[in-house]
Structures are given as structure tokens and as C-alpha cells.
CSV table of C-alpha atoms and ligand atoms in Angstrom, one decimal:
chain,number,residue,atom,x,y,z
D,1,UNK,CA,-2.7,-101.5,182.4
D,2,UNK,CA,-5.5,-99.7,184.0
D,3,UNK,CA,-5.3,-96.3,185.6
D,4,UNK,CA,-4.6,-96.0,189.3
D,5,UNK,CA,-7.9,-95.3,191.0
D,6,UNK,CA,-8.6,-94.7,194.6
D,7,UNK,CA,-12.1,-96.0,194.8
D,8,UNK,CA,-13.3,-94.2,198.0
D,9,UNK,CA,-10.0,-94.4,199.8
D,10,UNK,CA,-9.8,-91.5,202.4
D,11,UNK,CA,-6.8,-89.2,202.2
D,12,UNK,CA,-5.8,-86.5,204.6
D,13,UNK,CA,-3.5,-83.9,202.9
D,14,UNK,CA,-2.1,-81.3,205.2
D,15,UNK,CA,-1.3,-77.8,204.0
D,16,UNK,CA,-3.5,-78.5,200.9
D,17,UNK,CA,-5.0,-75.0,200.7
D,18,UNK,CA,-2.3,-74.0,198.1
D,19,UNK,CA,1.0,-75.0,196.5
D,20,UNK,CA,2.0,-78.7,196.3
D,21,UNK,CA,-0.7,-79.9,198.7
D,22,UNK,CA,-3.5,-78.4,196.6
D,23,UNK,CA,-2.2,-80.3,193.5
D,24,UNK,CA,-1.9,-83.6,195.4
D,25,UNK,CA,-5.5,-83.1,196.6
D,26,UNK,CA,-6.8,-82.3,193.1
D,27,UNK,CA,-5.1,-85.3,191.5
D,28,UNK,CA,-6.1,-87.8,194.1
D,29,UNK,CA,-9.7,-86.5,194.2
D,30,UNK,CA,-9.9,-86.8,190.4
D,31,UNK,CA,-9.0,-90.4,190.8
D,32,UNK,CA,-11.8,-91.1,193.3
D,33,UNK,CA,-10.2,-90.5,196.7
D,34,UNK,CA,-12.2,-88.7,199.4
D,35,UNK,CA,-10.0,-85.8,200.6
D,36,UNK,CA,-9.6,-84.0,203.9
D,37,UNK,CA,-8.1,-80.7,202.7
D,38,UNK,CA,-6.3,-79.4,205.8
D,39,UNK,CA,-4.9,-75.9,205.8
D,40,UNK,CA,-4.5,-73.2,208.4
D,41,UNK,CA,-3.9,-70.7,205.6
D,42,UNK,CA,-1.1,-68.7,207.1
D,43,UNK,CA,1.8,-66.8,205.5
D,44,UNK,CA,5.0,-68.6,204.4
D,45,UNK,CA,6.6,-67.9,207.8
D,46,UNK,CA,3.6,-69.4,209.6
D,47,UNK,CA,2.1,-66.2,210.8
D,48,UNK,CA,-1.6,-65.4,210.6
D,49,UNK,CA,-4.3,-67.6,209.2
D,50,UNK,CA,-6.9,-67.6,206.4
D,51,UNK,CA,-9.6,-70.2,207.1
D,52,UNK,CA,-10.9,-69.8,203.5
D,53,UNK,CA,-8.0,-71.4,201.8
D,54,UNK,CA,-8.9,-75.1,202.5
D,55,UNK,CA,-12.6,-74.5,201.6
D,56,UNK,CA,-11.6,-73.0,198.2
D,57,UNK,CA,-9.8,-76.3,197.3
D,58,UNK,CA,-12.8,-78.3,198.6
D,59,UNK,CA,-15.1,-76.2,196.3
D,60,UNK,CA,-12.7,-76.9,193.4
D,61,UNK,CA,-12.7,-80.6,194.0
D,62,UNK,CA,-16.5,-80.7,194.3
D,63,UNK,CA,-16.9,-78.6,191.1
D,64,UNK,CA,-14.9,-81.2,189.3
D,65,UNK,CA,-17.2,-84.0,190.6
D,66,UNK,CA,-15.1,-85.2,193.5
D,67,UNK,CA,-15.7,-85.2,197.3
D,68,UNK,CA,-13.7,-83.4,200.0
D,69,UNK,CA,-14.1,-81.7,203.3
D,70,UNK,CA,-12.1,-78.8,204.8
D,71,UNK,CA,-10.3,-78.7,208.1
D,72,UNK,CA,-8.5,-75.5,209.2
D,73,UNK,CA,-6.7,-76.6,212.3
D,74,UNK,CA,-3.0,-76.4,212.7
D,75,UNK,CA,-0.9,-79.5,212.4
D,76,UNK,CA,1.5,-78.0,215.0
D,77,UNK,CA,-0.5,-79.2,218.0
D,78,UNK,CA,-1.6,-82.6,219.2
D,79,UNK,CA,-5.2,-81.3,219.4
D,80,UNK,CA,-5.0,-80.1,215.8
D,81,UNK,CA,-3.7,-83.5,214.6
D,82,UNK,CA,-6.6,-85.3,216.5
D,83,UNK,CA,-9.1,-82.9,215.0
D,84,UNK,CA,-7.8,-83.4,211.4
D,85,UNK,CA,-8.1,-87.2,211.8
D,86,UNK,CA,-11.5,-86.8,213.4
D,87,UNK,CA,-12.7,-84.7,210.4
D,88,UNK,CA,-11.8,-87.7,208.2
D,89,UNK,CA,-13.6,-90.2,210.4
D,90,UNK,CA,-16.7,-87.9,210.8
D,91,UNK,CA,-17.0,-87.2,207.1
D,92,UNK,CA,-15.8,-90.4,205.5
D,93,UNK,CA,-15.6,-93.1,208.3
D,94,UNK,CA,-11.9,-93.8,208.3
D,95,UNK,CA,-8.5,-92.8,207.0
D,96,UNK,CA,-6.3,-94.7,204.5
D,97,UNK,CA,-3.7,-92.1,203.4
D,98,UNK,CA,-1.9,-89.3,205.2
D,99,UNK,CA,0.2,-86.9,203.2
D,100,UNK,CA,2.3,-84.8,205.6
D,101,UNK,CA,2.8,-81.6,203.5
D,102,UNK,CA,2.1,-78.5,205.6
D,103,UNK,CA,5.1,-76.4,205.9
D,104,UNK,CA,6.6,-73.0,206.8
D,105,UNK,CA,10.0,-71.3,206.4
D,106,UNK,CA,11.9,-69.2,208.9
D,107,UNK,CA,15.4,-69.1,207.3
D,108,UNK,CA,18.4,-67.5,209.0
D,109,UNK,CA,22.0,-68.4,209.2
D,110,UNK,CA,22.6,-70.5,212.3
D,111,UNK,CA,24.6,-67.7,213.9
D,112,UNK,CA,21.3,-65.7,214.0
D,113,UNK,CA,18.9,-68.5,214.6
D,114,UNK,CA,16.8,-67.8,217.7
D,115,UNK,CA,14.3,-70.2,219.4
D,116,UNK,CA,11.3,-68.3,217.8
D,117,UNK,CA,12.8,-69.3,214.4
D,118,UNK,CA,13.4,-72.9,215.4
D,119,UNK,CA,10.4,-74.1,217.4
D,120,UNK,CA,7.6,-73.2,215.0
D,121,UNK,CA,9.5,-74.8,212.1
D,122,UNK,CA,10.0,-78.1,214.1
D,123,UNK,CA,6.4,-77.9,215.3
D,124,UNK,CA,4.9,-77.6,211.8
D,125,UNK,CA,7.1,-80.0,209.8
D,126,UNK,CA,8.3,-82.6,212.3
D,127,UNK,CA,5.9,-82.6,215.2
D,128,UNK,CA,3.1,-81.9,212.7
D,129,UNK,CA,3.8,-85.3,211.1
D,130,UNK,CA,3.6,-86.9,214.5
D,131,UNK,CA,0.5,-85.0,215.5
D,132,UNK,CA,-1.5,-86.1,212.4
D,133,UNK,CA,0.0,-89.5,211.6
D,134,UNK,CA,-0.3,-90.6,215.2
D,135,UNK,CA,-4.1,-90.7,215.5
D,136,UNK,CA,-4.3,-92.0,211.9
D,137,UNK,CA,-1.8,-94.8,212.7
D,138,UNK,CA,-4.2,-96.3,215.3
D,139,UNK,CA,-6.9,-96.6,212.6
D,140,UNK,CA,-4.5,-97.9,210.0
D,141,UNK,CA,-3.0,-100.5,212.3
D,142,UNK,CA,-6.4,-101.8,213.4
D,143,UNK,CA,-7.5,-102.3,209.8
D,144,UNK,CA,-4.1,-103.3,208.5
D,145,UNK,CA,-4.0,-100.7,205.7
D,146,UNK,CA,-2.3,-97.4,205.3
D,147,UNK,CA,-0.2,-95.2,203.1
D,148,UNK,CA,1.9,-92.3,204.5
D,149,UNK,CA,3.8,-89.8,202.4
D,150,UNK,CA,5.9,-87.2,204.2
D,151,UNK,CA,7.4,-84.2,202.6
D,152,UNK,CA,11.2,-83.9,203.3
D,153,UNK,CA,13.6,-81.7,201.5
D,154,UNK,CA,17.0,-81.6,199.9
D,155,UNK,CA,17.7,-78.8,202.3
D,156,UNK,CA,17.9,-81.4,205.1
D,157,UNK,CA,19.1,-84.4,203.1
D,158,UNK,CA,22.0,-82.6,201.5
D,159,UNK,CA,22.2,-79.3,203.4
D,160,UNK,CA,21.5,-75.7,202.5
D,161,UNK,CA,22.7,-72.4,203.9
D,162,UNK,CA,20.3,-70.7,206.4
D,163,UNK,CA,18.1,-73.7,207.0
D,164,UNK,CA,19.4,-75.5,210.1
D,165,UNK,CA,15.8,-75.4,211.6
D,166,UNK,CA,14.1,-76.5,208.4
D,167,UNK,CA,16.9,-79.0,207.4
D,168,UNK,CA,16.7,-80.7,210.8
D,169,UNK,CA,12.9,-81.0,210.6
D,170,UNK,CA,13.1,-82.3,207.1
D,171,UNK,CA,15.8,-84.9,207.8
D,172,UNK,CA,13.8,-85.8,211.0
D,173,UNK,CA,11.0,-86.8,208.6
D,174,UNK,CA,13.4,-89.3,206.9
D,175,UNK,CA,14.0,-91.0,210.3
D,176,UNK,CA,10.3,-90.8,211.0
D,177,UNK,CA,9.6,-92.5,207.6
D,178,UNK,CA,12.3,-95.2,208.1
D,179,UNK,CA,10.9,-96.2,211.5
D,180,UNK,CA,7.2,-96.2,210.4
D,181,UNK,CA,8.2,-98.4,207.4
D,182,UNK,CA,9.7,-100.9,209.8
D,183,UNK,CA,6.8,-100.8,212.3
D,184,UNK,CA,4.1,-100.7,209.6
D,185,UNK,CA,5.4,-103.6,207.6
D,186,UNK,CA,3.3,-106.3,209.2
D,187,UNK,CA,0.1,-104.1,209.1
D,188,UNK,CA,0.4,-103.3,205.4
D,189,UNK,CA,1.1,-99.7,206.3
D,190,UNK,CA,3.8,-98.2,204.0
D,191,UNK,CA,5.6,-95.0,204.6
D,192,UNK,CA,7.8,-93.0,202.2
D,193,UNK,CA,9.2,-89.5,201.9
D,194,UNK,CA,9.6,-87.1,199.0
D,195,UNK,CA,12.0,-84.2,198.5
D,196,UNK,CA,10.2,-82.0,196.1
D,197,UNK,CA,11.3,-79.1,193.9
D,198,UNK,CA,8.5,-76.9,192.7
D,199,UNK,CA,7.6,-73.3,192.0
D,200,UNK,CA,5.3,-72.2,194.8
D,201,UNK,CA,5.0,-69.1,197.0
D,202,UNK,CA,7.6,-70.8,199.2
D,203,UNK,CA,10.2,-70.9,196.5
D,204,UNK,CA,9.1,-68.1,194.0
D,205,UNK,CA,12.0,-65.8,195.1
D,206,UNK,CA,14.6,-68.6,195.0
D,207,UNK,CA,14.2,-70.6,191.7
D,208,UNK,CA,14.9,-68.0,188.9
D,209,UNK,CA,14.3,-69.2,185.3
D,210,UNK,CA,14.3,-72.9,186.4
D,211,UNK,CA,11.0,-72.1,188.1
D,212,UNK,CA,9.0,-72.3,184.8
D,213,UNK,CA,9.8,-76.0,184.5
D,214,UNK,CA,8.9,-76.8,188.1
D,215,UNK,CA,5.1,-76.7,188.1
D,216,UNK,CA,3.8,-78.1,191.4
D,217,UNK,CA,1.5,-80.5,189.6
D,218,UNK,CA,4.6,-82.4,188.4
D,219,UNK,CA,5.2,-83.5,192.0
D,220,UNK,CA,1.7,-85.0,192.5
D,221,UNK,CA,2.0,-88.1,190.3
D,222,UNK,CA,4.7,-89.4,192.7
D,223,UNK,CA,2.7,-88.6,195.8
D,224,UNK,CA,-0.4,-90.2,194.2
D,225,UNK,CA,1.5,-93.4,193.2
D,226,UNK,CA,3.1,-93.7,196.7
D,227,UNK,CA,-0.4,-93.3,198.2
D,228,UNK,CA,-1.8,-96.0,196.0
D,229,UNK,CA,-2.6,-99.5,197.2
D,230,UNK,CA,-0.6,-101.1,194.5
D,231,UNK,CA,2.7,-99.3,195.4
D,232,UNK,CA,5.0,-101.6,197.3
D,233,UNK,CA,7.6,-98.9,198.1
D,234,UNK,CA,8.2,-98.4,201.8
D,235,UNK,CA,11.0,-96.6,203.8
D,236,UNK,CA,12.2,-94.9,200.7
D,237,UNK,CA,13.0,-91.3,199.8
D,238,UNK,CA,12.4,-89.8,196.3
D,239,UNK,CA,13.6,-86.6,194.8
D,240,UNK,CA,10.9,-85.1,192.6
D,241,UNK,CA,10.5,-82.0,190.4
D,242,UNK,CA,9.9,-80.8,186.9
D,243,UNK,CA,8.9,-84.3,185.7
D,244,UNK,CA,12.0,-86.0,187.1
D,245,UNK,CA,11.8,-88.6,189.9
D,246,UNK,CA,14.8,-90.3,191.4
D,247,UNK,CA,15.4,-92.4,194.5
D,248,UNK,CA,17.7,-90.9,197.2
D,249,UNK,CA,19.3,-93.3,199.6
D,250,UNK,CA,21.6,-93.3,202.6
D,251,UNK,CA,24.5,-95.7,202.0
D,252,UNK,CA,27.4,-96.9,204.1
D,253,UNK,CA,30.9,-97.5,202.9
D,254,UNK,CA,32.7,-100.8,203.7
D,255,UNK,CA,35.0,-98.9,206.0
D,256,UNK,CA,38.3,-99.6,207.7
D,257,UNK,CA,38.5,-102.2,210.5
D,258,UNK,CA,41.3,-102.7,212.9
D,259,UNK,CA,41.5,-104.3,216.3
D,260,UNK,CA,44.1,-101.8,217.3
D,261,UNK,CA,42.3,-98.6,216.2
D,262,UNK,CA,44.2,-95.4,217.1
D,263,UNK,CA,43.7,-91.8,216.0
D,264,UNK,CA,46.9,-92.2,214.0
D,265,UNK,CA,45.8,-95.4,212.2
D,266,UNK,CA,42.6,-93.6,211.3
D,267,UNK,CA,44.6,-90.7,209.9
D,268,UNK,CA,46.7,-93.1,207.9
D,269,UNK,CA,43.7,-95.1,206.6
D,270,UNK,CA,41.2,-92.2,206.1
D,271,UNK,CA,41.0,-93.0,202.4
D,272,UNK,CA,39.7,-96.5,203.3
D,273,UNK,CA,37.2,-95.1,205.9
D,274,UNK,CA,35.7,-92.9,203.2
D,275,UNK,CA,36.1,-95.2,200.1
D,276,UNK,CA,32.7,-95.3,198.4
D,277,UNK,CA,33.5,-98.3,196.3
D,278,UNK,CA,31.1,-101.2,197.1
D,279,UNK,CA,29.0,-99.1,199.5
D,280,UNK,CA,25.8,-100.8,200.8
D,281,UNK,CA,22.3,-99.4,201.3
D,282,UNK,CA,21.0,-101.0,204.5
D,283,UNK,CA,17.2,-101.4,204.4
D,284,UNK,CA,17.1,-100.9,208.2
D,285,UNK,CA,19.2,-101.0,211.3
D,286,UNK,CA,19.4,-104.8,211.2
D,287,UNK,CA,21.1,-104.8,207.8
D,288,UNK,CA,23.6,-102.2,209.0
D,289,UNK,CA,24.4,-104.3,212.1
D,290,UNK,CA,25.1,-107.2,209.6
D,291,UNK,CA,27.7,-105.0,207.9
D,292,UNK,CA,29.5,-104.7,211.3
D,293,UNK,CA,29.3,-108.4,211.9
D,294,UNK,CA,30.8,-109.2,208.5
D,295,UNK,CA,33.6,-106.7,209.0
D,296,UNK,CA,34.4,-107.8,212.5
D,297,UNK,CA,34.3,-111.5,211.9
Z,301,NAI,P1,3.1,-73.5,200.4
Z,301,NAI,O1,3.5,-72.4,201.3
Z,301,NAI,O2,2.4,-73.1,199.1
Z,301,NAI,O3,2.3,-74.6,201.1
Z,301,NAI,C1,2.4,-74.9,202.4
Z,301,NAI,C2,1.0,-75.0,203.0
Z,301,NAI,O4,1.0,-75.4,204.4
Z,301,NAI,C3,0.3,-73.6,203.0
Z,301,NAI,O5,-0.9,-73.6,202.3
Z,301,NAI,C4,0.2,-73.3,204.4
Z,301,NAI,O6,-1.0,-72.5,204.7
Z,301,NAI,C5,0.1,-74.6,205.1
Z,301,NAI,N1,0.4,-74.6,206.5
Z,301,NAI,C6,1.5,-74.0,207.1
Z,301,NAI,N2,1.5,-74.2,208.4
Z,301,NAI,C7,0.4,-75.0,208.7
Z,301,NAI,C8,-0.1,-75.6,209.8
Z,301,NAI,N3,0.5,-75.3,211.0
Z,301,NAI,N4,-1.2,-76.3,209.8
Z,301,NAI,C9,-1.8,-76.6,208.6
Z,301,NAI,N5,-1.3,-76.0,207.4
Z,301,NAI,C10,-0.3,-75.3,207.5
Z,301,NAI,O7,4.5,-74.2,200.0
Z,301,NAI,P2,4.8,-75.6,199.2
Z,301,NAI,O8,6.0,-75.3,198.3
Z,301,NAI,O9,3.6,-76.1,198.5
Z,301,NAI,O10,5.3,-76.6,200.3
Z,301,NAI,C11,4.6,-77.8,200.6
Z,301,NAI,C12,5.6,-78.7,201.3
Z,301,NAI,O11,6.7,-79.0,200.5
Z,301,NAI,C13,6.3,-78.1,202.6
Z,301,NAI,O12,6.4,-79.0,203.6
Z,301,NAI,C14,7.6,-77.6,202.1
Z,301,NAI,O13,8.5,-77.5,203.1
Z,301,NAI,C15,7.9,-78.7,201.1
Z,301,NAI,N6,9.0,-78.4,200.2
Z,301,NAI,C16,8.7,-77.6,199.1
Z,301,NAI,C17,9.7,-77.3,198.2
Z,301,NAI,C18,9.4,-76.5,197.0
Z,301,NAI,O14,10.3,-76.5,196.1
Z,301,NAI,N7,8.3,-75.9,196.8
Z,301,NAI,C19,11.1,-77.9,198.4
Z,301,NAI,C20,11.2,-78.8,199.4
Z,301,NAI,C21,10.2,-79.0,200.3
């Protein structure tokens, strides 16, 4: 089978001045995508900015024979999102792919989590995805084509100490992805999320010896495939790192049904409520409602 080429498709990759985003940009550019390299260039906690980071990746792409343009606006504001999409339109005429990747960390146990640690994290990860994908969606819907890949995290999907802000934002992106998959279906717009694990400046102090196996470039093949025209996946979440890729899904147990439900009957049947035998994986709300109808009929 032939290689997956992008033949002039236009991809916006946020936070692509370093880490995972840079690798996604390099891989897609090498396969013929035209890239908007967005990066504000701040520190891991989101403070400061370095407007040169995005341009360095653009230079790298061009030196390798590809085409790219830099944008240094923040994804955290609606104006920033508009400007990022406008950069794609001005430089390349349209947008086909959005990779929501920009991110920051402000970890603290919930007990010590103040609004200055919550708001910027929600703004970059979660609102950032709205801010950039929103204006791109209009274009994608009009031309009935689009691929959206958002960067979630196991910290939200499964939970991790000290990351209530980040975990909420990252799980928010799973909901975002689920709904965009439903709404995008008839416009050939597909949305998926990834939960990566990679050695970058964000995780360099956390990973220990495992870090050596977790090169960020091992996450990019999944992002590249999900961004490709031929990939039919939508509304799905994938764990990816170190060369391993595995689907992650939200399932529902068959549950316990009674027309005389009481706290006591629940206590006495809790094993049935939580019995994971024969769980189902609803593709969307309608399929979950069907589980109710079956149980109640
Ligand atoms: P990184 O810190 O190297 O990359 C994040 C990039 O986003 C930076 O270049 C930063 O300048 C940029 N950025 C931050 N705020 C921005 C804003 N407001 N506007 C535009 N750009 C902004 O970290 P890494 O590891 O490459 O992270 C990429 C994504 O992957 C993030 O969303 C992160 O939360 C997620 N992730 C990473 C994991 C890992 O193991 N490295 C684990 C789970 C999720």
C-alpha cells in the first residue's frame, strides 16, 4: 500500500514550537502538508513568551523542503484562535486539519488549588481548543472536510494527584471530541483525541528511566494517521507513547434495574450495579439511551 501523503492539505498545529507539536509538524510537513506552526513560546507554566520558537520550526520544515508559516498568538483567547485560523487562510487559502496540542501545567493538590492555577490551564487546553477549532469548523463545515485531533491526557481520563485543573481540562477535551464527532459526521469532519506519554520539557522531571523509550516522535505517527483523509476513526480516544497505541473507551455496565429502587436495595445489589461483565461501549448518547430502554422494557 502507498504511503500516507497530505498533498497540500493545510494543518494548524498549536503549541508546535517544541515538544510533541513540533514532531507532529515535522512529520506532516514531510508528507506534504502545509503547516501553521502556532506557538506562544512560554514556559511550562504558561508564563512569558518567546516569539522565536514557532519560526525555528518553520525554518526547520522549510530547510527540509516543506512549507510552513509561523503564528505566535495565544490559543487562550478567542482573538488568538481567530488569528491562528486567519494565518492558515492568508498563507494557504483554507484549513483542513486542526491539532489541538498547546498546553501548560500548574500542578497543585486540590487543597491548594487557587483560581490563578485553574483558569489559565482551562483557558489554554480546553477553551484553547474551542478558540481554534471554532473558526476552523466554519470552513470545514462549508467544504465538507476536516480532521481534528485534540490532546487529552491519562491524568484526566484516569486521574492523577495534583492535577484537578489539568485533568478537568483534558477530560473536557474528550467530551468536546465526542460531540464534534457527532456533529461533524455528515460534513466528513472527524474528531479524535489522544492521550500521549512522551519525554518533553513538560514531563522530563516525572518520567525517570522510562523517559528514554518515550521519544515524542513516537506519538506523531498516530496524530498523522488520525489527521489523514483515509482514516475513518471519529469520536475515539487513543493512548499513545513509546511506540504503543491503544484505544481507550468509556463503557457502561449492564447495571441493576428495579421498579422499587431504594438505598437499601442498591446496597444489597451493589455488585450488580458495578458488574463489568458484558459492558457496552455506547458510540454516542443515543446508544446509551438504548441501553436504558432495553433494561426498562
Ligand atoms: P511542551 O511544553 O513541550 O509543549 C507545549 C507547547 O505549547 C509549548 O511549546 C508551549 O510554548 C505551547 N503553548 C503553551 N501555551 C500556549 C498558548 N497559550 N498558545 C500557544 N501555544 C502555547 O509539552 P508537550 O509534552 O509537548 O505537550 C504537548 C501536549 O501534550 C500538551 O497539551 C500536554 O498537556 C499534552 N500531554 C503531554 C504528555 C507528555 O507525556 N508529554 C502527557 C499527556 C498530555
